[in-house]
Short mmCIF file of C-alpha atoms in Angstrom, two decimals:
data_model
loop_
_atom_site.label_atom_id
_atom_site.label_comp_id
_atom_site.label_asym_id
_atom_site.label_seq_id
_atom_site.Cartn_x
_atom_site.Cartn_y
_atom_site.Cartn_z
CA UNK A 665 11.50 51.90 -78.47
CA UNK A 666 10.83 48.88 -80.59
CA UNK A 667 11.33 45.70 -78.54
CA UNK A 668 10.94 43.57 -81.67
CA UNK A 669 14.16 45.06 -83.10
CA UNK A 670 16.21 42.11 -84.39
CA UNK A 671 19.44 43.82 -83.29
CA UNK A 672 18.55 43.37 -79.59
CA UNK A 673 20.85 40.70 -78.17
CA UNK A 674 19.09 37.83 -76.39
CA UNK A 675 21.80 35.17 -76.05
CA UNK A 676 22.88 33.98 -72.60
CA UNK A 677 26.52 34.81 -73.37
CA UNK A 678 28.37 37.94 -74.46
CA UNK A 679 29.02 38.45 -78.15
CA UNK A 680 32.59 39.08 -79.33
CA UNK A 681 31.67 42.73 -79.98
CA UNK A 682 30.34 43.09 -76.43
CA UNK A 683 33.50 41.52 -75.00
CA UNK A 684 35.68 43.92 -76.99
CA UNK A 685 33.66 46.93 -75.82
CA UNK A 686 33.76 45.78 -72.19
CA UNK A 687 37.55 45.46 -72.36
CA UNK A 688 37.66 49.15 -73.30
CA UNK A 689 35.05 50.44 -70.85
CA UNK A 690 34.97 48.11 -67.83
CA UNK A 691 38.37 49.23 -66.56
CA UNK A 692 39.88 49.94 -63.15
CA UNK A 693 39.39 53.68 -63.85
CA UNK A 694 35.68 53.12 -64.49
CA UNK A 695 35.39 51.10 -61.27
CA UNK A 696 37.03 53.94 -59.35
CA UNK A 697 34.69 56.52 -60.91
CA UNK A 698 31.74 54.40 -59.81
CA UNK A 699 33.00 54.29 -56.22
CA UNK A 700 33.71 58.03 -56.23
CA UNK A 701 30.31 58.91 -57.70
CA UNK A 702 28.55 56.93 -54.95
CA UNK A 703 30.16 59.26 -52.41
CA UNK A 704 29.87 62.50 -54.40
CA UNK A 705 26.37 62.06 -55.83
CA UNK A 706 24.89 64.35 -53.18
CA UNK A 707 27.98 66.24 -52.00
CA UNK A 708 28.47 68.21 -55.20
CA UNK A 709 24.84 69.35 -55.23
CA UNK A 710 24.02 70.24 -51.61
CA UNK A 711 24.49 73.53 -49.72
CA UNK A 712 26.89 75.11 -52.23
CA UNK A 713 26.03 73.18 -55.41
CA UNK A 714 28.35 72.74 -58.36
CA UNK A 715 27.05 74.28 -61.60
CA UNK A 716 28.13 71.16 -63.51
CA UNK A 717 30.18 67.99 -62.99
CA UNK A 718 31.98 65.80 -65.51
CA UNK A 719 33.69 62.45 -64.92
CA UNK A 720 35.55 60.35 -67.46
CA UNK A 721 38.29 57.78 -67.88
CA UNK A 722 41.13 58.91 -70.11
CA UNK A 723 42.84 55.51 -69.94
CA UNK A 724 42.21 52.30 -68.00
CA UNK A 725 44.56 53.64 -65.28
CA UNK A 726 43.60 57.33 -65.36
CA UNK A 727 40.32 59.05 -64.38
CA UNK A 728 39.30 62.70 -64.14
CA UNK A 729 36.59 64.64 -62.34
CA UNK A 730 35.92 68.33 -62.93
CA UNK A 731 33.24 70.62 -61.56
CA UNK A 732 32.35 74.31 -61.66
CA UNK A 733 32.01 76.23 -58.38
CA UNK A 734 30.46 74.09 -55.63
CA UNK A 735 32.42 72.59 -52.74
CA UNK A 736 36.06 73.38 -52.11
CA UNK A 737 38.51 70.92 -53.62
CA UNK A 738 40.11 70.16 -50.25
CA UNK A 739 36.70 69.20 -48.83
CA UNK A 740 36.06 66.81 -51.73
CA UNK A 741 39.54 65.26 -51.42
CA UNK A 742 39.07 64.79 -47.66
CA UNK A 743 35.68 63.17 -48.26
CA UNK A 744 37.04 60.75 -50.88
CA UNK A 745 40.34 59.76 -49.21
CA UNK A 746 40.26 56.44 -47.37
CA UNK A 747 40.07 56.85 -43.60
CA UNK A 748 40.18 54.25 -40.83
CA UNK A 749 38.19 55.11 -37.71
CA UNK A 750 39.05 52.20 -35.39
CA UNK A 751 38.33 49.62 -38.08
CA UNK A 752 35.46 51.55 -39.71
CA UNK A 753 36.57 52.52 -43.24
CA UNK A 754 35.14 55.69 -44.75
CA UNK A 755 35.82 57.29 -48.12
CA UNK A 756 36.93 55.16 -51.06
CA UNK A 757 38.92 52.15 -49.81
CA UNK A 758 42.45 52.31 -51.20
CA UNK A 759 42.25 55.95 -52.37
CA UNK A 760 45.29 57.99 -51.30
CA UNK A 761 46.17 61.67 -51.69
CA UNK A 762 49.20 62.41 -53.89
CA UNK A 763 48.92 66.21 -54.05
CA UNK A 764 46.35 68.95 -53.55
CA UNK A 765 46.23 72.72 -54.04
CA UNK A 766 43.34 75.20 -54.36
CA UNK A 767 42.15 74.07 -57.79
CA UNK A 768 43.63 70.64 -58.63
CA UNK A 769 44.38 67.43 -56.80
CA UNK A 770 45.93 64.10 -57.67
CA UNK A 771 45.00 60.92 -55.88
CA UNK A 772 45.91 57.31 -56.54
CA UNK A 773 43.80 54.23 -56.01
CA UNK A 774 45.29 50.95 -54.84
CA UNK A 775 42.04 49.00 -55.20
CA UNK A 776 42.92 47.22 -58.42
CA UNK A 777 45.82 45.21 -59.81
CA UNK A 778 46.86 48.34 -61.73
CA UNK A 779 47.04 51.55 -59.64
CA UNK A 780 44.72 54.26 -60.99
CA UNK A 781 45.48 57.98 -60.94
CA UNK A 782 42.53 60.26 -60.20
CA UNK A 783 42.78 63.95 -61.07
CA UNK A 784 40.25 66.36 -59.62
CA UNK A 785 39.75 69.95 -60.79
CA UNK A 786 37.48 72.62 -59.34
CA UNK A 787 36.89 75.45 -61.77
CA UNK A 788 35.55 78.84 -60.75
CA UNK A 789 33.10 80.92 -62.73
#
């Protein structure tokens, strides 16, 4: 890497191009994916590891997570869903279960001004 590259931004403020890109990428869906990944970063690769995992935001209010093999979908949904143990919150605060079957689940997150839908899919090899 060439640190003398003149394209490297050094100003103390964001450029217009940076602001535009942040409006597209720093969304409620991206925030939710960050919170989810903090919880799943070890879960999907422990005793029964997933072969691969992919996470992305399709829109500012819609995020997806898919993985191959690994933990059962219901276990992941239960881990992510917000739970209140006598004032101790576990899971992702504001994340609620909408629907869940053996291979797909829908959840919604109330942690932003715009509710975010999270779809989870477990694929089998």
